[in-house]
Every structure is written in C-alpha cells, then in structure tokens.
Amino acid sequence: MADYKELWTSLDIDLEKHDQLCAVLPEFYGEIYMQQENRPEAMNYYNFVVSEIHGYRVQELADMRKDGKKVVGTFCVYVPDEIIVAANAASVGLCAGSEFWHPDGEKVVPRNTCPLVKAAAGALVGNTCPYFKSCDMLVGETTCDAKKKLWETFAEYTPIHVMNLSSMKREQDYINWQGEIKLFKERMEELTGVEVTAEKLSESTKLLNDKRRALQRLYETRKVANPPISGKDALLVTQIAFYDDPARFTQMTNQLCDELEKRIENGEGVFEKKAPRILITGIPMAIPNWKLHHIIETSGGAVVAEETCTGVKYFQNLVDESASTLEDHYKILADRYLKTNCACFTPNTSRIDDIVRLYKEYAADGVVYYTLPFCTTYAAEFKAVKEALAKENIPVINIESDYGLEDAGQIKTRLEAFFEMIGNK
Amino acid sequence: MEKESKSFVLFPSHMHGLSLERKLKENGIKYAISPTPRELSSCCGISIMISSTDIEAVREILSENPGIKTDGIHTINRQAKKRFFDF
Ligand code: SF4
Ligand code: SF4
C-alpha cells in the first residue's frame, strides 16, 4: 500500500496518534457508504478521494508548495475563495467532523464549546490533521463567539488572518464587507507575492462559479420523484468540494451528473418509492460527520436537500461575472457573500424564507432541524423556524446531537415516529 | 448471521489502482474503489473491491498488463456485523 509516512513526517504529524484516526476511517466509511445498493458508478471518484484522504490531495498540496504556491485554510462560507484562487493559492475548507479531535481540543478551548470548534482546535494543536499542517495561513471570520475566540488560540500556533464580518445586513455592513474583502486581498498578496488583478479575479470567479454550477446540477437531480442518488452520497460530494482541486472537482461532478441524468431518463432511483422526502436545515456537516444522513436513510427516509453550509448555502448563489475593475469585484463579491443567511446574523428571517422555498422546490415531506450542542445561534432560531413552518403546515423535528454515536438508536426511534406521522398526513 | 465474502485488490500506490480501474471498466467487470480494510493493510489508501467470482478474470487482466502492480488480491470472510451502528 501507498506509504505516506515520509509526507506526514515532513508535515510534523504525530504519526502514532494519526494512525488511530486512519484505523477507524475505512470501516466507518465502509459501513455507511459501501453497503449502499445501486450507487452511481461515478461515486468511485469520491470513494477514491476519501480512501486517499490523507494522502493524494495532501501530496498534491505539498507539491504545490514546493513550487512556491501557498495553501490557505478557511472555516466559513462567507470567506471568498475567489481572492485566494486569484492569488494563485489553494483553498482548503478545514471544518472538522469527528470527536476523535475533542480530547486535544478540550486542552485549549472550553469543554462546553460546540463539537465543530472543539474538533478544529484539536485537529490543529494535536498535530493529527495533515490539512491543517499544509496551510501557510488560516483565515478566520467573526461569526459566532466560539469561533472568534478560537482564532485567538490559533494565533498562538500559526499565521492567521481574521475577517471582520458584521452581524447585520444594513448598508454600512455591505460597505464594511467590501473593505474586508479588499484587506483580505492585500493580505493574500503579501502572503503569495502575487498581485491580484481584476482580470485574475474574473478568472477565479468563473472557475468557482463553474464548481457551483456543477453542484447546482447535482442538486437538481435530487428534485425528481425518486432521486438517482442518496442524500449521503450528495453530502459527500459537497463536503469534498471544500478541499478538492476546483477544476478537477467540477469535471468529476459533471460526469456524475451525466450518469444521474441518464438514470432519471431510465426512471432509476435509489430509494423506496414511498420514502418520505426530507429537507435538513441547520449547522454544517464536516467529514466524517455522516451520522444524521445515515440514520435518516436507514430509517426509510430520503434526504433530498440540505439548507446548510455543506449544502445549498455553499453554491446556490453565483457570483456576477460582469465585474471589470477591482472596486466592482469587491462590491459584487460582498453582495454575493452577504446573501448567505447564517444564524450568526440578526435578524435572520431570510433563512426561514429559504427553508420554505427549498421545501417546496424539492417537494419535501418534512424538515429535520439539526443543531450541535452549545451552538446558541442555531438552537435559538429553532423557535422562529418552527412557528413559521407551522403556519405553512410543514412538519419539523429538532435533533440536537454531537458527533458521538451513543444516541444514534434514540434518534432513529424519534425519526421513525416522525416519518410515520408525515406518512399519515 | 449471514456471511459475506468480498475480495480486495491492493496496490503499492493509487496510480496502479487507477490503471486497473480503467481496465475493469473496459472489460465490464463490476468493482468499487474502497478504502483498504485495516485487516489487510495498516497503510491508508485505495483498494478495489470486486466480487470473489471475478477474481480469475481480474488475474487475467493483470497478467495481460504487467505494468499494473498490485499487492495481491485478498478475500475477507466477514460476519456481516455492524461495528458503529446497530441498524
Ligand atoms: S454556519 Fe455560519 S459560521 Fe458556520 S460556516 Fe456556515 S455561515 Fe459560516
Ligand atoms: S456550529 Fe454554531 S457554535 Fe459551532 S462554529 Fe458553527 S455557528 Fe459556531
């Protein structure tokens, strides 16, 4: 088998601890993903990416760095990748989805921090994630309190640039975000020595819009009566979008879509005909957080869309490609990125409009509202979402769960009851 | 409990794996790229899962394509037990 020990050593990875992580993944992935029947053949590419998760792409990043390119790690869909790519750098999304990193994380952040932040902290300080170790700079943003404080901890370990995101969407907040994008551009130029011109920004916008279009095309296929791809496979594709090479990812995802569209023509779906169609809304799911999708889809449900950052929030809005000056680019980017409706904003009623719209677009039968413990903003918004959905007669269930699997059986029982209720409607 | 047996082709590097993948596609043999099971190798990376009934056909392809190096074809007879979720 491929031996990446040298690569990992060069990145200063704690090999022994890292090996414990590698020991679990094949079986975990095998149980969740490889047991599915009638998977699209093109999912083999994504199987490949996961199987080689700490090898192939990490090697690619190491080779890029040898050639003088920089790698930048991000944590939020408000951070514009266009700037990173225009500076000839690679962007990797670093959200962490396993409780494996929690013990190390708890050494530097409070125990009662959300699992996402705790895992990200542990992945960095425990030296067990080669992606963190491949980054020349991290980019934080002032979204929730847990993340804001995390950047201060990270700054002790690694170079980091923090973007000041307002928590409102007034005119001055748009202007502020334009200014932040400009500052970020300057910081990237400093890091890479590459001048970010309007022309390069137009190119990176086009490249990343193509990626978004491929993901939009994928999600279109989930709207049909019996979707040709499972929810967990679609989730995996979106998760991989955050760190794969954008051009290759777009090509492979379009190939997958070719196959899926053929399946639709042939009336081939992966679910039981009567499976209740589920829209998930809530916090992002980072690899390997496949728990909720797995429980839903082994309980007779079909996940048809995610109103999350590892779902439509990532790609539903394209960036206008008409900018010709730097000032145009800042404005267009700010407008596009502030369209995202995160619970960190106040007020955030547009998120409710999104949920209702997606529910209809994807012909869903019910909504699963997913939160992580200690995530105040998303937990708090449940009440308003529930009331708004009740007015529309849309059934919703709230699932708060961390990365552990102890509560899987209990969640399954609750979901089965929920699906039965929807079915009897 | 039901027994399932699956065969895995292991490789010294992913490049060989992807070369074999191309050949399997050409020959219409069903396969899936899969993480290498821990009981077969302690290094992470890809393997190719095939049906045990196709082993001979795969061996033939390999002998026709000596450029594709493998670390053997291994079959695991595993109780169909679940380790992470009991459903
Ligand atoms: S949930 Fe909010 S803070 Fe988290 S990635 Fe999404 S937009 Fe950013
Ligand atoms: S899940 Fe909530 S608490 Fe955790 S990082 Fe995201 S917004 Fe912050």
PDB file of N, CA and C in Angstrom, chain A residues 240-298:
ATOM      1  N   ILE A 240     -16.538  17.206  -0.224  1.00  0.00           N
ATOM      2  CA  ILE A 240     -15.265  17.112  -0.936  1.00  0.00           C
ATOM      3  C   ILE A 240     -14.992  18.394  -1.728  1.00  0.00           C
ATOM      4  N   ALA A 241     -16.077  19.071  -2.133  1.00  0.00           N
ATOM      5  CA  ALA A 241     -15.918  20.330  -2.880  1.00  0.00           C
ATOM      6  C   ALA A 241     -15.079  21.341  -2.113  1.00  0.00           C
ATOM      7  N   PHE A 242     -15.066  21.241  -0.797  1.00  0.00           N
ATOM      8  CA  PHE A 242     -14.371  22.242   0.026  1.00  0.00           C
ATOM      9  C   PHE A 242     -12.855  22.138  -0.030  1.00  0.00           C
ATOM     10  N   TYR A 243     -12.335  20.998  -0.452  1.00  0.00           N
ATOM     11  CA  TYR A 243     -10.870  20.944  -0.447  1.00  0.00           C
ATOM     12  C   TYR A 243     -10.235  20.311  -1.685  1.00  0.00           C
ATOM     13  N   ASP A 244     -11.060  19.834  -2.593  1.00  0.00           N
ATOM     14  CA  ASP A 244     -10.506  19.241  -3.805  1.00  0.00           C
ATOM     15  C   ASP A 244     -10.056  20.353  -4.767  1.00  0.00           C
ATOM     16  N   ASP A 245      -9.251  19.984  -5.747  1.00  0.00           N
ATOM     17  CA  ASP A 245      -8.887  20.925  -6.793  1.00  0.00           C
ATOM     18  C   ASP A 245     -10.170  21.335  -7.539  1.00  0.00           C
ATOM     19  N   PRO A 246     -10.460  22.641  -7.640  1.00  0.00           N
ATOM     20  CA  PRO A 246     -11.771  23.048  -8.165  1.00  0.00           C
ATOM     21  C   PRO A 246     -12.038  22.567  -9.598  1.00  0.00           C
ATOM     22  N   ALA A 247     -11.044  22.678 -10.473  1.00  0.00           N
ATOM     23  CA  ALA A 247     -11.310  22.296 -11.869  1.00  0.00           C
ATOM     24  C   ALA A 247     -11.580  20.790 -11.987  1.00  0.00           C
ATOM     25  N   ARG A 248     -10.760  19.990 -11.295  1.00  0.00           N
ATOM     26  CA  ARG A 248     -10.986  18.545 -11.357  1.00  0.00           C
ATOM     27  C   ARG A 248     -12.324  18.175 -10.727  1.00  0.00           C
ATOM     28  N   PHE A 249     -12.607  18.798  -9.591  1.00  0.00           N
ATOM     29  CA  PHE A 249     -13.870  18.511  -8.908  1.00  0.00           C
ATOM     30  C   PHE A 249     -15.058  18.788  -9.832  1.00  0.00           C
ATOM     31  N   THR A 250     -15.005  19.920 -10.518  1.00  0.00           N
ATOM     32  CA  THR A 250     -16.109  20.295 -11.408  1.00  0.00           C
ATOM     33  C   THR A 250     -16.274  19.251 -12.506  1.00  0.00           C
ATOM     34  N   GLN A 251     -15.150  18.844 -13.075  1.00  0.00           N
ATOM     35  CA  GLN A 251     -15.209  17.858 -14.153  1.00  0.00           C
ATOM     36  C   GLN A 251     -15.811  16.541 -13.655  1.00  0.00           C
ATOM     37  N   MET A 252     -15.335  16.061 -12.507  1.00  0.00           N
ATOM     38  CA  MET A 252     -15.815  14.777 -11.996  1.00  0.00           C
ATOM     39  C   MET A 252     -17.294  14.868 -11.599  1.00  0.00           C
ATOM     40  N   THR A 253     -17.679  16.003 -11.036  1.00  0.00           N
ATOM     41  CA  THR A 253     -19.067  16.142 -10.606  1.00  0.00           C
ATOM     42  C   THR A 253     -19.998  16.248 -11.816  1.00  0.00           C
ATOM     43  N   ASN A 254     -19.531  16.898 -12.877  1.00  0.00           N
ATOM     44  CA  ASN A 254     -20.358  16.922 -14.084  1.00  0.00           C
ATOM     45  C   ASN A 254     -20.499  15.524 -14.687  1.00  0.00           C
ATOM     46  N   GLN A 255     -19.432  14.727 -14.573  1.00  0.00           N
ATOM     47  CA  GLN A 255     -19.541  13.330 -15.044  1.00  0.00           C
ATOM     48  C   GLN A 255     -20.579  12.563 -14.232  1.00  0.00           C
ATOM     49  N   LEU A 256     -20.535  12.783 -12.921  1.00  0.00           N
ATOM     50  CA  LEU A 256     -21.536  12.145 -12.058  1.00  0.00           C
ATOM     51  C   LEU A 256     -22.941  12.573 -12.504  1.00  0.00           C
ATOM     52  N   CYS A 257     -23.101  13.862 -12.778  1.00  0.00           N
ATOM     53  CA  CYS A 257     -24.423  14.366 -13.181  1.00  0.00           C
ATOM     54  C   CYS A 257     -24.881  13.746 -14.504  1.00  0.00           C
ATOM     55  N   ASP A 258     -23.938  13.534 -15.435  1.00  0.00           N
ATOM     56  CA  ASP A 258     -24.315  12.863 -16.690  1.00  0.00           C
ATOM     57  C   ASP A 258     -24.974  11.519 -16.372  1.00  0.00           C
ATOM     58  N   GLU A 259     -24.324  10.779 -15.485  1.00  0.00           N
ATOM     59  CA  GLU A 259     -24.856   9.456 -15.129  1.00  0.00           C
ATOM     60  C   GLU A 259     -26.215   9.588 -14.427  1.00  0.00           C
ATOM     61  N   LEU A 260     -26.318  10.555 -13.523  1.00  0.00           N
ATOM     62  CA  LEU A 260     -27.569  10.716 -12.779  1.00  0.00           C
ATOM     63  C   LEU A 260     -28.719  11.106 -13.714  1.00  0.00           C
ATOM     64  N   GLU A 261     -28.408  11.969 -14.681  1.00  0.00           N
ATOM     65  CA  GLU A 261     -29.474  12.391 -15.598  1.00  0.00           C
ATOM     66  C   GLU A 261     -29.927  11.219 -16.470  1.00  0.00           C
ATOM     67  N   LYS A 262     -28.978  10.346 -16.794  1.00  0.00           N
ATOM     68  CA  LYS A 262     -29.356   9.136 -17.531  1.00  0.00           C
ATOM     69  C   LYS A 262     -30.260   8.252 -16.680  1.00  0.00           C
ATOM     70  N   ARG A 263     -29.899   8.131 -15.427  1.00  0.00           N
ATOM     71  CA  ARG A 263     -30.730   7.338 -14.515  1.00  0.00           C
ATOM     72  C   ARG A 263     -32.155   7.880 -14.461  1.00  0.00           C
ATOM     73  N   ILE A 264     -32.249   9.204 -14.428  1.00  0.00           N
ATOM     74  CA  ILE A 264     -33.587   9.808 -14.361  1.00  0.00           C
ATOM     75  C   ILE A 264     -34.379   9.455 -15.622  1.00  0.00           C
ATOM     76  N   GLU A 265     -33.710   9.557 -16.763  1.00  0.00           N
ATOM     77  CA  GLU A 265     -34.378   9.184 -18.027  1.00  0.00           C
ATOM     78  C   GLU A 265     -34.899   7.752 -17.975  1.00  0.00           C
ATOM     79  N   ASN A 266     -34.097   6.862 -17.345  1.00  0.00           N
ATOM     80  CA  ASN A 266     -34.496   5.455 -17.267  1.00  0.00           C
ATOM     81  C   ASN A 266     -35.396   5.162 -16.069  1.00  0.00           C
ATOM     82  N   GLY A 267     -35.754   6.192 -15.337  1.00  0.00           N
ATOM     83  CA  GLY A 267     -36.624   6.011 -14.179  1.00  0.00           C
ATOM     84  C   GLY A 267     -35.972   5.234 -13.043  1.00  0.00           C
ATOM     85  N   GLU A 268     -34.654   5.357 -12.928  1.00  0.00           N
ATOM     86  CA  GLU A 268     -33.914   4.593 -11.917  1.00  0.00           C
ATOM     87  C   GLU A 268     -33.655   5.446 -10.679  1.00  0.00           C
ATOM     88  N   GLY A 269     -34.174   5.060  -9.531  1.00  0.00           N
ATOM     89  CA  GLY A 269     -33.920   5.805  -8.308  1.00  0.00           C
ATOM     90  C   GLY A 269     -33.298   4.914  -7.256  1.00  0.00           C
ATOM     91  N   VAL A 270     -32.806   5.512  -6.158  1.00  0.00           N
ATOM     92  CA  VAL A 270     -32.138   4.684  -5.142  1.00  0.00           C
ATOM     93  C   VAL A 270     -33.001   4.430  -3.909  1.00  0.00           C
ATOM     94  N   PHE A 271     -34.171   5.060  -3.840  1.00  0.00           N
ATOM     95  CA  PHE A 271     -34.977   4.926  -2.625  1.00  0.00           C
ATOM     96  C   PHE A 271     -36.214   4.054  -2.853  1.00  0.00           C
ATOM     97  N   GLU A 272     -36.823   3.665  -1.738  1.00  0.00           N
ATOM     98  CA  GLU A 272     -38.137   3.036  -1.818  1.00  0.00           C
ATOM     99  C   GLU A 272     -39.105   4.107  -2.329  1.00  0.00           C
ATOM    100  N   LYS A 273     -40.049   3.695  -3.135  1.00  0.00           N
ATOM    101  CA  LYS A 273     -40.953   4.677  -3.755  1.00  0.00           C
ATOM    102  C   LYS A 273     -41.621   5.599  -2.741  1.00  0.00           C
ATOM    103  N   LYS A 274     -41.993   5.031  -1.579  1.00  0.00           N
ATOM    104  CA  LYS A 274     -42.789   5.836  -0.649  1.00  0.00           C
ATOM    105  C   LYS A 274     -41.943   6.574   0.390  1.00  0.00           C
ATOM    106  N   ALA A 275     -40.626   6.531   0.250  1.00  0.00           N
ATOM    107  CA  ALA A 275     -39.757   7.135   1.267  1.00  0.00           C
ATOM    108  C   ALA A 275     -40.095   8.610   1.475  1.00  0.00           C
ATOM    109  N   PRO A 276     -40.318   9.024   2.746  1.00  0.00           N
ATOM    110  CA  PRO A 276     -40.579  10.445   2.983  1.00  0.00           C
ATOM    111  C   PRO A 276     -39.361  11.282   2.597  1.00  0.00           C
ATOM    112  N   ARG A 277     -39.615  12.382   1.929  1.00  0.00           N
ATOM    113  CA  ARG A 277     -38.530  13.252   1.436  1.00  0.00           C
ATOM    114  C   ARG A 277     -38.193  14.281   2.501  1.00  0.00           C
ATOM    115  N   ILE A 278     -36.919  14.328   2.860  1.00  0.00           N
ATOM    116  CA  ILE A 278     -36.509  15.150   3.996  1.00  0.00           C
ATOM    117  C   ILE A 278     -35.582  16.285   3.568  1.00  0.00           C
ATOM    118  N   LEU A 279     -35.909  17.481   4.049  1.00  0.00           N
ATOM    119  CA  LEU A 279     -35.015  18.627   3.931  1.00  0.00           C
ATOM    120  C   LEU A 279     -34.330  18.801   5.289  1.00  0.00           C
ATOM    121  N   ILE A 280     -33.000  18.824   5.279  1.00  0.00           N
ATOM    122  CA  ILE A 280     -32.282  19.083   6.535  1.00  0.00           C
ATOM    123  C   ILE A 280     -31.920  20.558   6.573  1.00  0.00           C
ATOM    124  N   THR A 281     -32.082  21.179   7.741  1.00  0.00           N
ATOM    125  CA  THR A 281     -31.631  22.555   7.887  1.00  0.00           C
ATOM    126  C   THR A 281     -30.817  22.669   9.165  1.00  0.00           C
ATOM    127  N   GLY A 282     -29.785  23.496   9.139  1.00  0.00           N
ATOM    128  CA  GLY A 282     -29.016  23.681  10.366  1.00  0.00           C
ATOM    129  C   GLY A 282     -27.532  23.830  10.121  1.00  0.00           C
ATOM    130  N   ILE A 283     -26.767  23.264  11.027  1.00  0.00           N
ATOM    131  CA  ILE A 283     -25.340  23.531  11.028  1.00  0.00           C
ATOM    132  C   ILE A 283     -24.601  22.655   9.996  1.00  0.00           C
ATOM    133  N   PRO A 284     -23.428  23.106   9.578  1.00  0.00           N
ATOM    134  CA  PRO A 284     -22.695  22.355   8.555  1.00  0.00           C
ATOM    135  C   PRO A 284     -22.204  20.999   9.058  1.00  0.00           C
ATOM    136  N   MET A 285     -22.051  20.062   8.140  1.00  0.00           N
ATOM    137  CA  MET A 285     -21.554  18.724   8.483  1.00  0.00           C
ATOM    138  C   MET A 285     -20.214  18.534   7.801  1.00  0.00           C
ATOM    139  N   ALA A 286     -19.172  18.477   8.601  1.00  0.00           N
ATOM    140  CA  ALA A 286     -17.839  18.295   8.033  1.00  0.00           C
ATOM    141  C   ALA A 286     -17.509  16.808   8.013  1.00  0.00           C
ATOM    142  N   ILE A 287     -16.672  16.380   7.083  1.00  0.00           N
ATOM    143  CA  ILE A 287     -16.225  14.979   7.037  1.00  0.00           C
ATOM    144  C   ILE A 287     -15.611  14.615   8.386  1.00  0.00           C
ATOM    145  N   PRO A 288     -15.836  13.495   9.001  1.00  0.00           N
ATOM    146  CA  PRO A 288     -16.724  12.393   8.582  1.00  0.00           C
ATOM    147  C   PRO A 288     -18.070  12.413   9.311  1.00  0.00           C
ATOM    148  N   ASN A 289     -18.675  13.565   9.419  1.00  0.00           N
ATOM    149  CA  ASN A 289     -19.971  13.645  10.092  1.00  0.00           C
ATOM    150  C   ASN A 289     -21.091  13.274   9.120  1.00  0.00           C
ATOM    151  N   TRP A 290     -21.343  11.973   9.011  1.00  0.00           N
ATOM    152  CA  TRP A 290     -22.383  11.454   8.110  1.00  0.00           C
ATOM    153  C   TRP A 290     -23.543  10.861   8.909  1.00  0.00           C
ATOM    154  N   LYS A 291     -23.492  11.089  10.214  1.00  0.00           N
ATOM    155  CA  LYS A 291     -24.388  10.393  11.134  1.00  0.00           C
ATOM    156  C   LYS A 291     -25.872  10.616  10.827  1.00  0.00           C
ATOM    157  N   LEU A 292     -26.282  11.879  10.747  1.00  0.00           N
ATOM    158  CA  LEU A 292     -27.711  12.148  10.595  1.00  0.00           C
ATOM    159  C   LEU A 292     -28.246  11.573   9.274  1.00  0.00           C
ATOM    160  N   HIS A 293     -27.519  11.794   8.196  1.00  0.00           N
ATOM    161  CA  HIS A 293     -27.956  11.245   6.908  1.00  0.00           C
ATOM    162  C   HIS A 293     -28.077   9.720   6.978  1.00  0.00           C
ATOM    163  N   HIS A 294     -27.094   9.108   7.636  1.00  0.00           N
ATOM    164  CA  HIS A 294     -27.119   7.650   7.723  1.00  0.00           C
ATOM    165  C   HIS A 294     -28.342   7.176   8.505  1.00  0.00           C
ATOM    166  N   ILE A 295     -28.627   7.836   9.609  1.00  0.00           N
ATOM    167  CA  ILE A 295     -29.783   7.416  10.414  1.00  0.00           C
ATOM    168  C   ILE A 295     -31.073   7.613   9.620  1.00  0.00           C
ATOM    169  N   ILE A 296     -31.210   8.772   8.984  1.00  0.00           N
ATOM    170  CA  ILE A 296     -32.441   9.031   8.221  1.00  0.00           C
ATOM    171  C   ILE A 296     -32.606   7.980   7.116  1.00  0.00           C
ATOM    172  N   GLU A 297     -31.521   7.705   6.412  1.00  0.00           N
ATOM    173  CA  GLU A 297     -31.666   6.843   5.236  1.00  0.00           C
ATOM    174  C   GLU A 297     -31.666   5.352   5.587  1.00  0.00           C
ATOM    175  N   THR A 298     -31.370   5.008   6.840  1.00  0.00           N
ATOM    176  CA  THR A 298     -31.590   3.618   7.244  1.00  0.00           C
ATOM    177  C   THR A 298     -32.895   3.490   8.032  1.00  0.00           C
TER     178      THR A 298
END
